N, CA and C of each residue as an Amber inpcrd file, in Angstrom:
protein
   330
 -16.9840000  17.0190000  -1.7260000 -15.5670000  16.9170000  -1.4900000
 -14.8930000  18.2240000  -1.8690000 -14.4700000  19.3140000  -0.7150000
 -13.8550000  20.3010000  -1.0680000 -12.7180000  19.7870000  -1.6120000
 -12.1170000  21.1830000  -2.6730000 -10.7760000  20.6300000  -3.3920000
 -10.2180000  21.7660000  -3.3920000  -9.2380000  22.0150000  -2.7700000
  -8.4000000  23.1790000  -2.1790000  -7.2210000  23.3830000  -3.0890000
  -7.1300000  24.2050000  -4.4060000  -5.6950000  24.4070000  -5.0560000
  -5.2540000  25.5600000  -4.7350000  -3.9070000  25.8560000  -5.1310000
  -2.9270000  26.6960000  -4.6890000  -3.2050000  27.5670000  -5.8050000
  -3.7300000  28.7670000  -5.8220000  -4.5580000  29.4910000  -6.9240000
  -2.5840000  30.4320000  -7.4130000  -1.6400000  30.3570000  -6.7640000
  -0.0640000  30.9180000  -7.2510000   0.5290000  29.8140000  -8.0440000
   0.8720000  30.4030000  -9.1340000   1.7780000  29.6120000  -9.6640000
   3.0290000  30.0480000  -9.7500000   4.0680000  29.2610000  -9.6210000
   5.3580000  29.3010000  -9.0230000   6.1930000  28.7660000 -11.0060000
   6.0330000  29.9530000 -12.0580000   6.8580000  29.4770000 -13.3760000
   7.8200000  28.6820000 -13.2110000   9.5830000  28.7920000 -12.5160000
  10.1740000  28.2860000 -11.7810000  10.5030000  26.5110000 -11.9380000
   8.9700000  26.0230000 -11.3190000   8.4610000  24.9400000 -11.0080000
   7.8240000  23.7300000 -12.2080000   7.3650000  25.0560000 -12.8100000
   6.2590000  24.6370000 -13.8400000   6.5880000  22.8550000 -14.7550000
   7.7000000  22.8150000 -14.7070000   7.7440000  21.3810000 -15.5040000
   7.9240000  20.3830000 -14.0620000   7.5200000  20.2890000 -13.0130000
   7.3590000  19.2320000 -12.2620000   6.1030000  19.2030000 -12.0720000
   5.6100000  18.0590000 -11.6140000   4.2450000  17.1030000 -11.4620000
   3.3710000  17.4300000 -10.4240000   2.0480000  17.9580000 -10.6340000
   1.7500000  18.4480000  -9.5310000   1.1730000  17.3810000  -8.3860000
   1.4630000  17.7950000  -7.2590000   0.7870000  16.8390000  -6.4040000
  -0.1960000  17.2290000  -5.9770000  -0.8240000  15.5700000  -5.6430000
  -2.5350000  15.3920000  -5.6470000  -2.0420000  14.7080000  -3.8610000
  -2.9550000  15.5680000  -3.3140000  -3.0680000  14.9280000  -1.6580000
  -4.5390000  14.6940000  -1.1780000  -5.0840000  13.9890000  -0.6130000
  -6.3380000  13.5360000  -0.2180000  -5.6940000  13.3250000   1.3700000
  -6.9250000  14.3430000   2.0920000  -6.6700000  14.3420000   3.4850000
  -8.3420000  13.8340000   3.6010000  -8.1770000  12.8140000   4.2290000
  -9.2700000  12.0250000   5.3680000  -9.6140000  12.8860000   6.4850000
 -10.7480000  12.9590000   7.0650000 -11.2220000  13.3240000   8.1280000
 -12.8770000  12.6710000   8.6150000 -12.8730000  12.6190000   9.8450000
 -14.4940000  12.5510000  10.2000000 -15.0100000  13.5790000  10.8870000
 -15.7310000  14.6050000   9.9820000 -16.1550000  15.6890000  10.9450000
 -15.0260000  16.7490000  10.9200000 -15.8090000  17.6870000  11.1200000
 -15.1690000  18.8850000  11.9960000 -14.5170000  19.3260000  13.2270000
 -13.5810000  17.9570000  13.7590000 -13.0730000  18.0650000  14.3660000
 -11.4520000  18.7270000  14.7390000 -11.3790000  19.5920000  16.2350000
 -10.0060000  19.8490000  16.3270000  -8.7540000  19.3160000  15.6280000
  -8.5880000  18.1260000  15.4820000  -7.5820000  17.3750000  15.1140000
  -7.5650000  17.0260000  13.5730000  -8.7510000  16.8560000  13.1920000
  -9.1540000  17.4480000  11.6740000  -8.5620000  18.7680000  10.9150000
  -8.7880000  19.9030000  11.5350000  -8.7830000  20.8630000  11.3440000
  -7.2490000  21.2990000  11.2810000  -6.8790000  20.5430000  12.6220000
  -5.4270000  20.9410000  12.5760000  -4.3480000  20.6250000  11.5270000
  -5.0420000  19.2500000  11.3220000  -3.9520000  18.5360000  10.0100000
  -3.6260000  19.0390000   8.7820000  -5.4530000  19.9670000   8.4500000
  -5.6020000  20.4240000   7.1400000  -4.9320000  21.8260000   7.4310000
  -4.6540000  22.3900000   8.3970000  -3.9160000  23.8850000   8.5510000
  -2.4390000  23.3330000   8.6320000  -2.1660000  22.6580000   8.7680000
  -0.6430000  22.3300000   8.8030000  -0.3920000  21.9310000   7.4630000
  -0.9980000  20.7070000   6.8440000  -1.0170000  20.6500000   5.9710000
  -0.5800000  21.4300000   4.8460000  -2.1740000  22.6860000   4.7140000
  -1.8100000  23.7780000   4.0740000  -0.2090000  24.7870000   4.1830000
   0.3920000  24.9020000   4.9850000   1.3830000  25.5500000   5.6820000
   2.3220000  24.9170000   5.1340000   2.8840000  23.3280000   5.0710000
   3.2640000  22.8810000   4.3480000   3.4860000  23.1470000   3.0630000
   2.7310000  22.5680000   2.3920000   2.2710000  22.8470000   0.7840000
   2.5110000  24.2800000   0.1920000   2.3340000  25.5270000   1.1420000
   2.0700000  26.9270000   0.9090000   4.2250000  26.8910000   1.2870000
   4.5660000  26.6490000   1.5530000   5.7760000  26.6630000   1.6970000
   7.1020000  25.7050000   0.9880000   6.8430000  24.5210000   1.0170000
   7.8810000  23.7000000  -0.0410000   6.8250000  23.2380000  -1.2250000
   5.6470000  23.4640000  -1.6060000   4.9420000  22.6510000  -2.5600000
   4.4370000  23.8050000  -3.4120000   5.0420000  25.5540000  -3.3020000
   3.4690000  26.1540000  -3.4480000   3.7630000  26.4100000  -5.1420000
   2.2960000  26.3340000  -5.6450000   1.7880000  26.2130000  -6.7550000
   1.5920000  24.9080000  -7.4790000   2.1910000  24.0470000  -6.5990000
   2.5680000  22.8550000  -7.3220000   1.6420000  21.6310000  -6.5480000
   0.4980000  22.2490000  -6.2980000  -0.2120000  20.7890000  -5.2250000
  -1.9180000  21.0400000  -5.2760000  -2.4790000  20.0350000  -5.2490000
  -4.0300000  20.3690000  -4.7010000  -4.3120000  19.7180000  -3.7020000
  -5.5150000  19.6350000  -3.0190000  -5.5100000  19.0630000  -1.6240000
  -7.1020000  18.8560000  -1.4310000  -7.4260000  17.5640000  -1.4940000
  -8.6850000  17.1110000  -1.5660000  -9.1220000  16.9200000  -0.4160000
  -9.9090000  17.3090000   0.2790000 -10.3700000  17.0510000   1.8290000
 -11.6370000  16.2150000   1.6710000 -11.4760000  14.8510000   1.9510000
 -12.5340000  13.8270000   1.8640000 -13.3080000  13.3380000   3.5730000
 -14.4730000  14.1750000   3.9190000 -15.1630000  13.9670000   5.3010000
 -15.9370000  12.2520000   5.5800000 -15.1120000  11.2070000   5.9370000
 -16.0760000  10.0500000   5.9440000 -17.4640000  10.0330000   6.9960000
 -17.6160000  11.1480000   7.4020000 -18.3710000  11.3500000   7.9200000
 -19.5450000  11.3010000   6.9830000 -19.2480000  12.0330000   6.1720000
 -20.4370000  11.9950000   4.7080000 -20.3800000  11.1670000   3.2740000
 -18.8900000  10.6870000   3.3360000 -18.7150000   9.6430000   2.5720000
 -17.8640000   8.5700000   2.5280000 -18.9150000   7.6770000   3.9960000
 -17.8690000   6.6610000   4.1630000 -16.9530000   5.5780000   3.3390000
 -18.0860000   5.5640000   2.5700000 -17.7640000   4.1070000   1.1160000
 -16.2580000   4.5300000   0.8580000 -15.8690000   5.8820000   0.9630000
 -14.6210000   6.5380000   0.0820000 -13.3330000   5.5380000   1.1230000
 -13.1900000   5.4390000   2.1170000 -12.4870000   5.0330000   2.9040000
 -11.8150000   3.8970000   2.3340000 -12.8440000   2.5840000   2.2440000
 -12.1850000   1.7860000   1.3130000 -10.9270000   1.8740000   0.2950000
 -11.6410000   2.7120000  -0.5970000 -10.3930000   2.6840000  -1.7390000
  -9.2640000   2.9370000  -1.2540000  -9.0260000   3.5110000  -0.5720000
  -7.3960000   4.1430000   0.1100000  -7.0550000   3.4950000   1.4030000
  -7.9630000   2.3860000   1.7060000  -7.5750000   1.5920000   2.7980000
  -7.5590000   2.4450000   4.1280000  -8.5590000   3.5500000   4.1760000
  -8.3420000   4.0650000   5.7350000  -8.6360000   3.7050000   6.5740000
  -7.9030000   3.1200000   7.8230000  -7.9020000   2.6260000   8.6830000
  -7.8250000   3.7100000  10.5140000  -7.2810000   4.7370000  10.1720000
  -7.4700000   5.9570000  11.3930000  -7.6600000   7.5580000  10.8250000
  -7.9660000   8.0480000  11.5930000  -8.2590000   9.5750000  10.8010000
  -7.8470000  10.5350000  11.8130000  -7.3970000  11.8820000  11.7670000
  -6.9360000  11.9360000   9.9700000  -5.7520000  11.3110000   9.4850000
  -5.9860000  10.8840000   7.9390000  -4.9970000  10.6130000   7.5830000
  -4.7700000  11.5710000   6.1440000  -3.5680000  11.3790000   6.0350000
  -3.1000000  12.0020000   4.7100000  -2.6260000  10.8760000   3.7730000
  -3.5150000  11.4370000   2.0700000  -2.4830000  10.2090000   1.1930000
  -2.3390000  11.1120000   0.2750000  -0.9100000  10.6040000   0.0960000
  -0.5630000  11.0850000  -1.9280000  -0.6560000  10.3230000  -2.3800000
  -1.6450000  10.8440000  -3.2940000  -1.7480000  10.2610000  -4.8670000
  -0.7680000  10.0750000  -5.7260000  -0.2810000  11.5690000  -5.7810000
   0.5710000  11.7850000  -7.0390000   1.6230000  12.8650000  -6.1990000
   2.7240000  12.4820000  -6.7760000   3.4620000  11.4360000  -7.1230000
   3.6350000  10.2560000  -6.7110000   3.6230000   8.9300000  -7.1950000
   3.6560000   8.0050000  -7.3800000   4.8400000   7.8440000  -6.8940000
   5.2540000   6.5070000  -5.8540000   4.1760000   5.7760000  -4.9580000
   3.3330000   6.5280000  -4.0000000   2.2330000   5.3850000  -3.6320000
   1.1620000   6.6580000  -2.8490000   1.4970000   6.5650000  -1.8930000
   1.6300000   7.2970000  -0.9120000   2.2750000   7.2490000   0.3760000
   1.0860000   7.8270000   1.5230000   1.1930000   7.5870000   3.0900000
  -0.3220000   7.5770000   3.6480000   0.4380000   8.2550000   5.1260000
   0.1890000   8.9850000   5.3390000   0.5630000   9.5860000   7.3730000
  -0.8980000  10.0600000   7.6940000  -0.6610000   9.2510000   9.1070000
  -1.6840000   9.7330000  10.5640000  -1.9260000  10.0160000  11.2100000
  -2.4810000  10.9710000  11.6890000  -2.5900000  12.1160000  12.7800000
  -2.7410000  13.4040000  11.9420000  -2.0340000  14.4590000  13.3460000
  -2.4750000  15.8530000  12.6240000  -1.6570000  16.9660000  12.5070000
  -0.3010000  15.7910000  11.8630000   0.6060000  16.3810000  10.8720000
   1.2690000  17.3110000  11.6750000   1.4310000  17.7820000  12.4860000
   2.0440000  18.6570000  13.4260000   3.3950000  18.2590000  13.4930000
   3.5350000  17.5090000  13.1700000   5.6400000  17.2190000  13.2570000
   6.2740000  17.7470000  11.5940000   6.6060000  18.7060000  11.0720000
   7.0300000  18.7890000  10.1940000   7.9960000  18.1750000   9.2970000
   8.8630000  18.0620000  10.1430000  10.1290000  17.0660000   9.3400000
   9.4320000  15.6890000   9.2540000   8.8690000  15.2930000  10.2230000
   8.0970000  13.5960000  10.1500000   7.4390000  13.7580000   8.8630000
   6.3970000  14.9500000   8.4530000   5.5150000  15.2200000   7.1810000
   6.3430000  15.2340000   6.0210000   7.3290000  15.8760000   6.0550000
   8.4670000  16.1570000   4.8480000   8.8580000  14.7490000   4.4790000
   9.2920000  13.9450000   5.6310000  10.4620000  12.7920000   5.1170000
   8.9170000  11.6700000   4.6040000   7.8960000  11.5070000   5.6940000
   6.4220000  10.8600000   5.0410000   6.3990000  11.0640000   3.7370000
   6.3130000  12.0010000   3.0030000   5.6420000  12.1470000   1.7300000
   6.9460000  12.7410000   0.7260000   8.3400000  12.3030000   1.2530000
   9.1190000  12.5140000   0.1980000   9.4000000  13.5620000  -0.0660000
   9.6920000  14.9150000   0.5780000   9.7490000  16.2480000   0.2220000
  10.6200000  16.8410000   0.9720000  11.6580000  17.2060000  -0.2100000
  12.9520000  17.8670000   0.3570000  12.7420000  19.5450000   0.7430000
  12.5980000  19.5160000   2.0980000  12.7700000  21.0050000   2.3670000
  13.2970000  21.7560000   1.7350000  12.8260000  23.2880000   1.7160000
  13.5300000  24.4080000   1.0590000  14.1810000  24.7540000   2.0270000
  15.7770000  25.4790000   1.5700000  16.7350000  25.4420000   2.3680000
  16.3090000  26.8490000   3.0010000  16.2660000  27.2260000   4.1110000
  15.7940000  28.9270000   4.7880000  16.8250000  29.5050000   4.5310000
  16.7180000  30.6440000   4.3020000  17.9420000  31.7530000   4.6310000
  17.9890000  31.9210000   6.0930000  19.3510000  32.2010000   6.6460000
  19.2120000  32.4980000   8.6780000  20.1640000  33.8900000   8.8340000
């Protein structure tokens, strides 16, 4: 089970909770791949320093599915923060990902 952390730390931040994400996949697939690059892009942008990102392949460990109730892939769950919250597919809608998992955009400069 690769475990992907955000090797920057953001001081700033430092007294909030880091989040724990477990992304589902089967295989090395396109749509796999895509979720976990968006994903990352995400995280590297409103989450960064403040997240890890567990990439769990049921391809190689199906039993894992169970515990988190996966039912389509990919899916994404947070752990932490609490409640755990679960989106499916391959994350490509950003605002859908933001408002899914509770995360208030950073405001851009324009």
């Amino acid at each position: 089970m690769p475990v992907i952390q955000n090797p920057k730390n953001n001081p700033s931040m430092s007294n909030q909770e880091t989040w724990q994400l477990r992304l589902y996949v089967a295989g090395e697939t396109l749509k796999s791949a895509t979720a976990l690059r968006n994903l990352r892009q995400y995280c590297e942008t409103h989450l960064k320093g403040l997240y890890t990102i567990e990439v769990i392949d049921l391809l190689v460990q199906p039993q894992l599915a169970e515990g988190d109730q996966i039912l389509a892939i990919p899916t994404l769950v947070r752990k932490v923060p609490e409640p755990i919250r679960k989106i499916i597919g391959d994350l490509s809608n950003e605002e859908k990902v933001l408002v899914g998992l509770n995360i208030v955009p950073l405001l851009k400069n324009t």
